[in-house]
Coordinates of C-alpha atoms in Angstrom, one line a residue:
Chain V
M1 CA -96.8 58.0 -101.0
E2 CA -99.3 55.6 -99.2
Y3 CA -97.1 52.8 -100.3
L4 CA -94.0 54.4 -98.7
L5 CA -95.9 55.1 -95.5
H6 CA -97.0 51.5 -95.5
I7 CA -93.4 50.3 -95.6
V8 CA -92.4 52.7 -92.8
I9 CA -95.3 51.4 -90.7
L10 CA -94.1 47.8 -91.3
V11 CA -90.6 48.8 -90.4
S12 CA -91.9 50.2 -87.1
I13 CA -93.8 47.1 -86.3
Y14 CA -90.8 44.9 -87.1
A15 CA -88.5 47.2 -85.2
V16 CA -90.6 46.6 -82.1
L17 CA -90.3 42.9 -82.7
S18 CA -86.6 42.9 -83.3
A19 CA -86.0 45.2 -80.2
S20 CA -88.0 42.6 -78.1
L21 CA -85.8 39.8 -79.4
D22 CA -82.6 41.7 -79.0
L23 CA -83.3 42.1 -75.3
L24 CA -83.2 38.3 -75.1
A25 CA -80.8 37.3 -77.8
G26 CA -78.4 40.2 -77.8
H27 CA -78.4 41.3 -74.2
S28 CA -79.0 38.1 -72.3
G29 CA -77.6 35.6 -74.8
L30 CA -80.8 33.6 -75.0
M31 CA -81.8 32.8 -78.5
S32 CA -85.6 32.3 -78.7
I33 CA -87.4 31.0 -81.8
A34 CA -90.7 31.7 -80.2
Q35 CA -91.0 35.5 -80.9
A36 CA -93.6 34.9 -83.6
A37 CA -95.7 33.0 -81.0
F38 CA -95.8 36.0 -78.7
Y39 CA -96.4 38.3 -81.6
G40 CA -99.3 36.1 -82.5
L41 CA -100.6 36.0 -78.9
G42 CA -100.8 39.7 -78.9
A43 CA -102.4 39.9 -82.3
Y44 CA -105.0 37.3 -81.5
S45 CA -105.8 38.6 -78.0
S46 CA -106.5 42.1 -79.1
A47 CA -108.2 41.1 -82.3
L48 CA -110.6 38.7 -80.5
L49 CA -111.3 41.3 -77.8
A50 CA -112.0 43.9 -80.4
V51 CA -114.1 41.8 -82.7
Q52 CA -116.1 39.8 -80.1
F53 CA -116.4 42.3 -77.2
G54 CA -115.8 45.6 -78.9
A55 CA -112.9 46.3 -76.7
S56 CA -110.9 49.4 -77.5
F57 CA -107.4 49.4 -78.9
G58 CA -105.7 50.4 -75.7
V59 CA -107.5 47.6 -73.8
G60 CA -106.5 45.1 -76.5
V61 CA -102.9 46.1 -76.4
L62 CA -102.7 45.8 -72.6
A63 CA -104.7 42.5 -72.6
G64 CA -102.4 41.1 -75.3
M65 CA -99.3 42.0 -73.3
A66 CA -100.8 40.5 -70.2
V67 CA -101.7 37.2 -71.9
S68 CA -98.3 37.1 -73.4
V69 CA -96.5 37.7 -70.1
S70 CA -98.5 35.0 -68.4
V71 CA -97.8 32.5 -71.1
S72 CA -94.2 33.5 -71.1
F73 CA -93.9 32.3 -67.5
I74 CA -95.3 28.9 -68.5
V75 CA -92.5 28.6 -71.0
S76 CA -89.6 30.4 -69.3
L77 CA -89.8 28.9 -65.8
P78 CA -89.0 25.4 -67.0
S79 CA -87.0 26.0 -70.1
L80 CA -84.8 28.8 -68.8
R81 CA -83.2 26.2 -66.5
L82 CA -81.9 24.7 -69.7
H83 CA -78.8 25.8 -71.5
D84 CA -78.0 27.3 -74.9
D85 CA -79.2 25.1 -77.7
Y86 CA -81.6 23.2 -75.4
F87 CA -83.4 26.5 -74.7
V88 CA -83.5 27.1 -78.5
I89 CA -85.2 23.8 -79.0
A90 CA -87.6 24.4 -76.1
T91 CA -88.7 27.7 -77.7
F92 CA -89.0 26.0 -81.0
G93 CA -91.3 23.4 -79.5
F94 CA -93.4 26.1 -77.9
Q95 CA -93.6 28.0 -81.2
M96 CA -94.9 24.9 -82.9
I97 CA -97.5 24.3 -80.2
L98 CA -98.8 27.9 -80.3
F99 CA -98.9 27.8 -84.1
S100 CA -100.9 24.6 -83.8
I101 CA -103.3 26.4 -81.5
F102 CA -103.7 29.4 -83.8
N103 CA -104.3 27.1 -86.7
N104 CA -106.5 24.4 -85.2
W105 CA -108.6 25.8 -82.4
M106 CA -111.4 26.6 -84.8
D107 CA -113.9 27.8 -82.1
L108 CA -111.6 30.4 -80.8
T109 CA -109.2 31.5 -83.7
R110 CA -111.3 30.3 -86.7
G111 CA -108.1 28.5 -87.8
P112 CA -106.8 29.2 -91.3
L113 CA -109.9 31.3 -92.0
G114 CA -108.4 34.0 -89.8
I115 CA -110.2 36.9 -88.2
P116 CA -111.4 39.6 -90.5
G117 CA -112.9 43.0 -89.7
I118 CA -110.6 44.1 -86.8
P119 CA -111.4 47.7 -86.2
Q120 CA -108.9 50.5 -86.7
P121 CA -107.6 51.9 -83.4
V122 CA -109.4 54.7 -81.6
I123 CA -107.3 56.4 -78.9
F124 CA -109.1 58.8 -76.6
G125 CA -111.5 59.7 -79.4
W126 CA -108.7 60.0 -82.0
K127 CA -109.6 57.6 -84.8
V128 CA -106.5 56.4 -86.5
D129 CA -107.6 55.7 -90.0
T130 CA -105.1 57.2 -92.4
H131 CA -101.6 55.8 -93.1
L132 CA -100.0 58.9 -91.7
E133 CA -101.8 58.8 -88.5
F134 CA -101.1 55.1 -88.1
L135 CA -97.4 55.8 -88.8
L136 CA -97.3 58.4 -86.0
M137 CA -98.9 55.9 -83.6
A138 CA -96.6 53.0 -84.7
A139 CA -93.5 55.2 -84.4
F140 CA -94.7 56.2 -80.9
F141 CA -94.9 52.5 -79.9
A142 CA -91.6 51.7 -81.5
S143 CA -89.9 54.6 -79.6
F144 CA -91.5 53.3 -76.5
A145 CA -90.1 49.8 -77.1
Y146 CA -86.6 51.2 -77.8
L147 CA -86.7 53.4 -74.8
A148 CA -87.8 50.5 -72.6
V149 CA -85.0 48.2 -73.9
Y150 CA -82.5 51.0 -73.6
L151 CA -83.4 51.9 -70.0
L152 CA -83.6 48.3 -69.0
T153 CA -80.2 47.3 -70.5
S154 CA -78.4 50.4 -69.2
S155 CA -79.6 49.9 -65.7
P156 CA -78.1 47.5 -63.1
F157 CA -80.7 45.0 -64.2
G158 CA -79.2 45.1 -67.7
R159 CA -75.6 44.7 -66.4
V160 CA -76.7 41.5 -64.7
L161 CA -78.2 40.3 -68.1
H162 CA -74.9 41.1 -69.8
A163 CA -73.1 39.2 -67.1
I164 CA -75.4 36.2 -67.7
R165 CA -74.6 36.4 -71.4
E166 CA -70.9 36.4 -70.8
D167 CA -70.7 33.8 -68.1
E168 CA -73.8 32.6 -66.3
V169 CA -72.0 30.5 -63.7
F170 CA -69.8 33.5 -62.8
A171 CA -72.9 35.7 -62.3
Q172 CA -74.4 33.0 -60.1
S173 CA -71.2 32.9 -58.1
L174 CA -71.7 36.6 -57.3
G175 CA -74.9 35.7 -55.7
K176 CA -77.3 36.7 -58.6
N177 CA -80.4 34.7 -58.9
T178 CA -79.9 34.4 -62.7
L179 CA -83.1 32.4 -63.3
R180 CA -85.1 35.4 -62.0
F181 CA -83.3 37.8 -64.3
K182 CA -83.7 35.6 -67.3
V183 CA -87.4 35.0 -66.6
T184 CA -88.0 38.7 -66.2
A185 CA -86.2 39.5 -69.5
F186 CA -88.2 36.8 -71.2
A187 CA -91.4 38.3 -69.9
V188 CA -90.6 41.8 -71.0
S189 CA -89.6 40.5 -74.4
A190 CA -92.8 38.6 -74.7
A191 CA -94.8 41.7 -73.7
L192 CA -93.1 43.9 -76.4
A193 CA -93.6 41.2 -79.0
A194 CA -97.3 41.1 -78.1
M195 CA -97.5 44.9 -78.4
A196 CA -96.2 44.6 -82.0
G197 CA -98.8 41.9 -82.6
S198 CA -101.7 44.1 -81.5
L199 CA -100.3 46.9 -83.7
Y200 CA -100.1 44.6 -86.7
A201 CA -103.6 43.2 -86.1
H202 CA -105.2 46.7 -85.9
Y203 CA -103.2 47.9 -88.9
I204 CA -103.9 45.1 -91.4
T205 CA -107.4 44.6 -89.8
Y206 CA -107.2 40.9 -90.7
I207 CA -105.0 38.2 -89.2
D208 CA -104.5 34.5 -89.9
P209 CA -102.0 31.9 -88.6
T210 CA -99.6 32.3 -91.6
S211 CA -98.3 35.6 -90.1
F212 CA -97.1 33.8 -87.0
T213 CA -95.1 30.8 -88.3
V214 CA -91.6 29.7 -87.3
M215 CA -90.4 31.4 -90.5
E216 CA -91.5 34.7 -89.0
S217 CA -89.5 34.0 -85.9
I218 CA -86.5 33.3 -88.0
L219 CA -87.0 36.5 -89.9
V220 CA -86.9 38.5 -86.6
I221 CA -83.8 36.6 -85.6
S222 CA -82.2 37.5 -88.9
M223 CA -83.1 41.2 -88.3
V224 CA -81.4 41.2 -84.9
I225 CA -78.3 39.4 -86.2
I226 CA -77.9 41.3 -89.5
G227 CA -78.4 44.7 -87.7
G228 CA -76.2 43.8 -84.8
A229 CA -77.2 42.0 -81.6
G230 CA -76.8 43.7 -78.3
S231 CA -76.6 47.2 -79.7
L232 CA -79.3 49.9 -79.5
W233 CA -79.7 50.6 -83.2
G234 CA -78.8 47.2 -84.6
P235 CA -82.3 45.7 -84.4
L236 CA -83.7 48.9 -86.1
V237 CA -81.2 48.7 -88.9
G238 CA -82.0 45.0 -89.3
A239 CA -85.7 45.7 -89.5
V240 CA -85.1 48.5 -92.1
V241 CA -82.9 46.3 -94.2
L242 CA -85.0 43.2 -94.2
V243 CA -88.3 45.0 -94.8
T244 CA -87.2 47.3 -97.6
L245 CA -84.9 44.9 -99.4
P246 CA -87.7 42.5 -100.4
E247 CA -89.9 45.5 -101.3
A248 CA -87.2 46.7 -103.7
L249 CA -87.5 43.3 -105.4
R250 CA -91.1 44.2 -106.5
F251 CA -89.7 46.8 -108.9
V252 CA -87.4 44.3 -110.6
G253 CA -90.5 42.7 -112.0
L254 CA -90.3 39.1 -110.7
P255 CA -93.4 37.0 -110.6
S256 CA -94.9 37.2 -107.1
S257 CA -94.6 33.5 -106.5
V258 CA -90.9 33.6 -107.0
A259 CA -90.6 36.9 -105.1
A260 CA -91.8 35.3 -101.8
N261 CA -89.1 32.6 -102.1
L262 CA -86.5 35.0 -103.2
R263 CA -87.2 37.1 -100.1
Q264 CA -86.6 34.1 -97.9
I265 CA -83.5 33.1 -99.8
I266 CA -82.1 36.6 -99.3
Y267 CA -82.5 36.6 -95.5
G268 CA -81.3 33.0 -95.2
A269 CA -78.2 33.8 -97.2
L270 CA -77.7 37.1 -95.2
L271 CA -77.9 35.0 -92.0
V272 CA -75.2 32.6 -93.2
V273 CA -73.0 35.4 -94.6
M274 CA -73.2 37.5 -91.5
M275 CA -72.4 34.5 -89.3
M276 CA -69.3 33.9 -91.4
V277 CA -68.1 37.4 -92.2
R278 CA -69.4 39.7 -89.6
P279 CA -71.1 38.1 -86.6
K280 CA -71.4 41.5 -84.9
G281 CA -73.9 42.6 -87.4
L282 CA -73.9 45.8 -89.5
V283 CA -73.8 48.2 -86.6
G284 CA -73.3 45.9 -83.6
K285 CA -70.3 45.8 -81.3
Y286 CA -70.9 42.5 -79.5
G287 CA -69.5 39.5 -81.3
F288 CA -72.6 37.4 -81.2
G289 CA -72.3 34.0 -79.4
R290 CA -68.6 33.8 -79.0
Chain Y
M1 CA -108.1 -1.4 -85.2
L2 CA -105.7 -1.5 -82.4
T3 CA -103.1 -3.5 -84.4
Q4 CA -103.5 -1.1 -87.3
V5 CA -102.8 1.9 -85.0
V6 CA -99.8 0.1 -83.6
A7 CA -98.6 -0.7 -87.2
N8 CA -99.0 2.9 -88.3
A9 CA -97.1 4.0 -85.2
L10 CA -94.3 1.6 -86.1
I11 CA -94.1 3.0 -89.6
A12 CA -94.0 6.5 -88.4
A13 CA -91.5 5.6 -85.7
S14 CA -89.1 4.0 -88.2
G15 CA -89.0 7.2 -90.2
Y16 CA -88.3 9.3 -87.1
F17 CA -85.7 6.8 -86.0
L18 CA -83.8 7.0 -89.3
V19 CA -83.7 10.8 -89.2
A20 CA -82.9 10.8 -85.5
V21 CA -79.9 8.5 -85.7
G22 CA -78.4 10.6 -88.5
F23 CA -79.0 13.8 -86.7
G24 CA -77.9 12.3 -83.4
L25 CA -74.7 11.1 -84.9
I26 CA -73.9 14.6 -86.2
Y27 CA -75.1 16.3 -83.0
S28 CA -73.1 14.1 -80.7
T29 CA -69.9 14.7 -82.6
A30 CA -70.2 18.2 -83.8
R31 CA -72.3 19.5 -80.8
F32 CA -74.7 21.8 -82.5
F33 CA -78.2 21.6 -83.9
H34 CA -77.7 21.0 -87.6
F35 CA -81.0 22.3 -88.9
A36 CA -79.9 22.0 -92.4
H37 CA -80.2 18.2 -91.9
G38 CA -83.8 18.8 -92.8
I39 CA -83.0 20.0 -96.3
V40 CA -80.6 17.1 -96.9
F41 CA -83.7 14.9 -96.2
T42 CA -85.7 16.9 -98.8
A43 CA -82.9 17.1 -101.4
A44 CA -82.5 13.3 -101.8
P45 CA -86.0 12.6 -103.1
Y46 CA -86.0 15.7 -105.3
V47 CA -82.7 14.7 -106.9
A48 CA -84.0 11.2 -107.4
F49 CA -87.1 12.6 -108.9
L50 CA -85.0 14.7 -111.3
S51 CA -82.9 11.8 -112.4
Y52 CA -85.8 9.3 -112.6
T53 CA -88.6 11.2 -114.3
L54 CA -86.7 14.0 -116.0
L55 CA -83.4 12.4 -117.0
G56 CA -84.9 8.9 -117.4
L57 CA -82.3 7.0 -115.4
P58 CA -83.4 3.6 -114.0
F59 CA -85.2 3.8 -110.7
E60 CA -82.5 2.0 -108.7
A61 CA -79.8 4.2 -110.0
S62 CA -81.9 7.3 -109.2
F63 CA -82.4 6.1 -105.7
V64 CA -78.6 5.7 -105.3
V65 CA -78.0 9.1 -106.9
G66 CA -80.4 10.6 -104.3
I67 CA -78.5 9.1 -101.4
L68 CA -75.1 10.2 -102.9
T69 CA -76.4 13.7 -103.3
A70 CA -77.5 13.8 -99.7
T71 CA -74.1 12.6 -98.6
A72 CA -72.3 15.1 -100.7
L73 CA -74.6 17.9 -99.6
G74 CA -74.0 17.2 -95.9
G75 CA -70.3 17.0 -96.5
M76 CA -70.2 20.3 -98.4
M77 CA -72.1 22.1 -95.6
E78 CA -69.4 20.9 -93.2
L79 CA -66.5 21.9 -95.5
L80 CA -67.8 25.2 -96.8
C81 CA -69.6 26.6 -93.8
Y82 CA -69.2 24.9 -90.5
R83 CA -65.5 24.2 -90.7
P84 CA -64.6 27.8 -91.5
L85 CA -66.9 29.0 -88.8
R86 CA -65.4 26.6 -86.2
S87 CA -61.9 27.7 -87.1
Q88 CA -63.1 31.3 -86.2
G89 CA -64.1 30.0 -82.8
A90 CA -67.8 30.2 -83.4
S91 CA -70.1 29.0 -80.7
A92 CA -72.8 26.3 -81.0
L93 CA -75.4 29.1 -81.3
V94 CA -73.6 30.7 -84.3
L95 CA -73.4 27.3 -86.0
L96 CA -77.0 26.7 -85.3
L97 CA -78.0 30.0 -86.9
A98 CA -75.8 29.5 -89.9
S99 CA -77.4 26.1 -90.5
L100 CA -80.9 27.6 -90.1
G101 CA -79.8 30.1 -92.9
I102 CA -78.6 27.3 -95.1
Y103 CA -81.9 25.5 -94.5
I104 CA -84.0 28.5 -95.5
V105 CA -82.0 29.2 -98.6
L106 CA -82.0 25.6 -99.9
Q107 CA -85.7 25.0 -99.1
N108 CA -86.6 28.0 -101.2
V109 CA -84.3 26.9 -104.0
V110 CA -86.2 23.6 -104.1
S111 CA -89.5 25.5 -104.1
V112 CA -88.5 27.7 -107.0
A113 CA -87.0 24.8 -108.9
F114 CA -89.7 22.2 -108.5
G115 CA -92.8 24.1 -107.2
D116 CA -94.6 23.7 -104.0
D117 CA -97.0 21.0 -105.0
L118 CA -96.8 17.4 -103.9
K119 CA -94.8 15.2 -106.2
N120 CA -94.5 11.4 -106.5
L121 CA -91.2 9.7 -107.1
R122 CA -92.8 6.7 -108.8
S123 CA -96.5 5.9 -109.1
V124 CA -96.8 2.4 -107.6
S125 CA -99.8 0.5 -108.7
V126 CA -102.3 0.3 -105.8
R127 CA -102.4 -3.2 -104.4
E128 CA -104.0 -4.6 -101.3
G129 CA -101.5 -4.4 -98.5
L130 CA -100.1 -7.5 -96.7
G131 CA -101.9 -8.6 -93.6
V132 CA -99.7 -8.7 -90.5
F133 CA -101.5 -9.6 -87.3
G134 CA -104.7 -8.1 -88.7
A135 CA -103.1 -4.9 -89.8
R136 CA -102.6 -3.8 -93.4
L137 CA -99.1 -2.8 -94.5
T138 CA -97.6 -2.2 -97.9
M139 CA -94.4 -3.9 -98.9
L140 CA -92.7 -0.5 -98.9
Q141 CA -93.7 0.1 -95.3
L142 CA -92.4 -3.2 -94.2
V143 CA -89.1 -2.4 -96.0
T144 CA -88.9 1.0 -94.3
I145 CA -89.3 -0.7 -90.9
G146 CA -86.7 -3.3 -91.8
V147 CA -84.2 -0.7 -93.2
S148 CA -84.4 1.5 -90.1
V149 CA -83.8 -1.5 -87.8
L150 CA -80.9 -2.5 -90.0
V151 CA -79.3 1.0 -90.1
G152 CA -79.7 1.4 -86.3
A153 CA -78.1 -2.0 -85.7
V154 CA -75.2 -1.4 -88.2
L155 CA -74.5 2.0 -86.7
G156 CA -74.6 0.8 -83.2
V157 CA -72.2 -2.1 -83.9
T158 CA -69.9 0.2 -85.9
L159 CA -69.7 2.8 -83.1
L160 CA -69.2 0.2 -80.3
T161 CA -66.9 -2.4 -81.9
T162 CA -64.9 -1.0 -84.7
K163 CA -61.8 1.3 -84.6
A164 CA -63.6 4.0 -86.7
G165 CA -66.4 3.9 -84.2
K166 CA -64.0 4.3 -81.3
I167 CA -62.4 7.3 -83.0
I168 CA -65.8 8.9 -83.6
R169 CA -66.7 8.5 -80.0
A170 CA -63.4 9.9 -78.9
V171 CA -63.9 13.0 -81.0
A172 CA -67.4 13.3 -79.7
N173 CA -66.2 13.2 -76.2
D174 CA -63.3 15.7 -76.5
P175 CA -62.0 16.8 -79.9
A176 CA -58.9 18.4 -78.5
L177 CA -57.9 15.3 -76.6
A178 CA -58.7 13.1 -79.5
N179 CA -56.5 15.2 -81.7
A180 CA -53.7 14.9 -79.1
V181 CA -53.7 11.2 -79.4
G182 CA -53.6 11.2 -83.2
A183 CA -57.2 11.4 -84.4
N184 CA -57.9 13.8 -87.1
S185 CA -61.1 15.4 -85.7
G186 CA -61.7 17.5 -88.9
R187 CA -61.8 14.4 -91.0
V188 CA -63.9 12.5 -88.5
L189 CA -66.4 15.3 -88.5
L190 CA -66.6 15.3 -92.3
W191 CA -67.2 11.6 -92.3
T192 CA -69.8 12.0 -89.6
F193 CA -71.7 14.6 -91.6
A194 CA -71.5 12.4 -94.7
A195 CA -72.8 9.3 -92.9
G196 CA -75.5 11.2 -91.0
S197 CA -76.6 12.9 -94.2
A198 CA -76.8 9.6 -96.1
M199 CA -79.2 8.3 -93.5
A200 CA -81.3 11.5 -93.8
G201 CA -81.3 11.0 -97.6
L202 CA -82.4 7.4 -97.2
A203 CA -85.2 8.4 -94.8
G204 CA -86.4 11.1 -97.2
L205 CA -86.4 8.7 -100.2
L206 CA -88.4 6.1 -98.3
L207 CA -90.9 8.6 -97.0
S208 CA -91.4 10.2 -100.5
L209 CA -92.0 6.7 -102.0
D210 CA -94.8 6.3 -99.4
V211 CA -96.5 9.7 -99.3
G212 CA -94.8 11.8 -102.0
M213 CA -92.6 14.9 -101.5
N214 CA -93.0 18.6 -101.1
P215 CA -90.3 21.3 -100.3
T216 CA -91.2 21.6 -96.6
M217 CA -91.3 17.9 -95.8
G218 CA -87.8 18.1 -94.3
M219 CA -88.7 20.6 -91.6
R220 CA -91.3 18.4 -90.0
A221 CA -89.1 15.3 -90.4
L222 CA -86.2 17.2 -88.8
L223 CA -88.3 18.4 -85.9
M224 CA -89.6 14.9 -85.2
G225 CA -86.0 13.6 -85.5
V226 CA -84.8 16.3 -83.1
V227 CA -87.5 15.5 -80.6
T228 CA -86.7 11.8 -80.9
V229 CA -83.0 12.5 -80.2
I230 CA -83.7 14.6 -77.2
V231 CA -86.3 12.3 -75.7
G232 CA -84.1 9.3 -76.3
G233 CA -81.0 10.9 -75.0
I234 CA -78.1 12.3 -77.0
G235 CA -75.8 9.7 -78.3
S236 CA -78.0 6.7 -77.5
I237 CA -79.3 4.6 -80.4
R238 CA -81.3 2.4 -78.1
G239 CA -82.8 5.6 -76.6
A240 CA -83.7 6.9 -80.0
A241 CA -85.5 3.7 -80.9
L242 CA -87.5 3.9 -77.6
A243 CA -88.3 7.6 -78.2
A244 CA -89.3 7.0 -81.8
L245 CA -91.7 4.3 -80.6
L246 CA -93.1 6.6 -77.9
I247 CA -93.7 9.4 -80.3
G248 CA -95.1 7.2 -83.0
L249 CA -97.5 5.6 -80.6
T250 CA -98.6 8.8 -79.0
Q251 CA -99.2 10.4 -82.3
N252 CA -101.3 7.6 -83.7
F253 CA -103.3 7.1 -80.5
C254 CA -103.9 10.9 -80.6
V255 CA -105.2 10.5 -84.2
W256 CA -107.4 7.6 -83.0
F257 CA -108.9 9.2 -79.9
I258 CA -108.7 13.0 -80.4
S259 CA -108.0 14.1 -83.9
S260 CA -105.2 14.3 -86.4
Q261 CA -104.6 18.0 -86.3
W262 CA -103.2 17.9 -82.8
Q263 CA -100.7 15.1 -83.4
D264 CA -97.7 17.4 -83.8
A265 CA -98.6 19.7 -80.9
I266 CA -98.7 16.6 -78.7
V267 CA -95.2 15.6 -79.8
F268 CA -93.9 19.0 -78.7
L269 CA -95.7 18.7 -75.4
I270 CA -93.7 15.5 -74.9
L271 CA -90.6 17.3 -75.8
L272 CA -91.2 20.1 -73.3
A273 CA -92.1 17.6 -70.6
F274 CA -88.8 15.8 -71.2
L275 CA -86.9 19.0 -71.2
V276 CA -88.3 19.9 -67.9
F277 CA -88.3 16.6 -66.0
R278 CA -85.6 14.6 -67.7
P279 CA -83.5 16.7 -70.0
Q280 CA -81.0 13.8 -70.5
G281 CA -83.8 11.7 -72.1
F282 CA -84.3 8.0 -71.7
C283 CA -80.7 6.9 -72.0
G284 CA -78.6 10.0 -72.2
Q285 CA -76.0 11.4 -69.9
R286 CA -76.8 14.3 -67.6
V287 CA -76.7 17.6 -69.4
R288 CA -73.7 19.6 -68.1
I289 CA -74.4 23.2 -67.4
A290 CA -70.8 24.2 -66.7
S291 CA -67.5 22.5 -66.8
V292 CA -64.1 23.5 -65.5

């Protein structure tokens, strides 16, 4: 039972991440490989605040989101002037730089040693220390993320994002300052990813840089694409599929060393197959990138 | 010390350059980021390892087998994945994601098949390096530098003076127009993938002879190659050479003055700086945002 709850909690955390990326990739047509970097920023910010200053969970989440948004401007203002695959490469570079910081800035992040002993969240005196309680909280955050993405994308703001995705020059010709819209979408996406990071840090109570590698970014991209980019439930479906499928492998009885590789083989292969057979994703309606 | 740092920079630069010209050749014709280029780089030394240590083929033959495998692998990716995708009208982003998927699958296949530990293609007896202007280099490192200069020169001359080179440049410029005047852009792309992949395989083999191989070596090599291509300017071999030198020098001076763990972060800072201030790189053409 605990194990099942654990999986559902993981699904919720990844659902927040995939929703955050979908706002960019699915709705605005901006593929970012830096989602794990913002996820890590959130996790490290709230973990460090909690461990070193005893800050509460709520403060940690908000601080993580604030840090992530500020950093997102440093990345997005210059790189969103670039187009398509150049933007992908710029976010890739940023992801590598942040990973390097997580991994090498020993004084702050303790590098590969990681940060142990992150306290479990306490919200208004409610100590979240069982799986069930944490699940309730994670589900609340996930619903918040989906509601935020839904409200944003069905508003006039979202319609401009869709216009940018379809034809940016056309949106500009209608007098839209597309850079401003893209920068805002990037900031919201970074904030949501950071929120997922804080949740993760306070759930596992230990973080190290290996959770925030470029492979993690690609996993989130796979979730969005396999589920269906640009649709409301697509990212959730993707998160469910890509979290539970590898867990199912545990019961096949493979040695754990091979299981990790097999997990990546599965999502890599799914990525290729989806691109070739069903670029809309399982439940999506928007033909991704064409 | 200074000459040694410069020598190390040259060695690193020649590796980046070899990956970059192969990647750049593919990118400038096919117009998408072929991430799976990284696994082509990794596959060559592993196949050579298989045929040399496990099958007992002579070293030279294994080396050739490695390059041929790389060539075939790149060609197969184009035939089995990219070409069908392109005929469905897939965008550059879709191709990029598919190639990312291929990379992940194959890298993990290599991990499962050979393990994650560092392997050596051939244990060379340790000898004192040759002294060049007060720096110590091994024979292999000199060969690597020579090979990369040679490959760059041959590719440059081929592209600029031969008919094949002209056709490749035509397809790179405008595939539809090239087809209209009788070029077979599908075949040209296939050859481009094969040639670019052969260069990646060569680069992978040379690097693995120097420092050994592990399954993730291709990712770093690819990223350095991509940065080299962008900083140098798409489609410019001269630019790639300059960029490789810039990156090699920056990294090695970083190791000298700061510390080795930040050398990759610095490269990506250079990349971001170029993307912001000079997205066309040293010698590239302006990036077009829209065309009519």
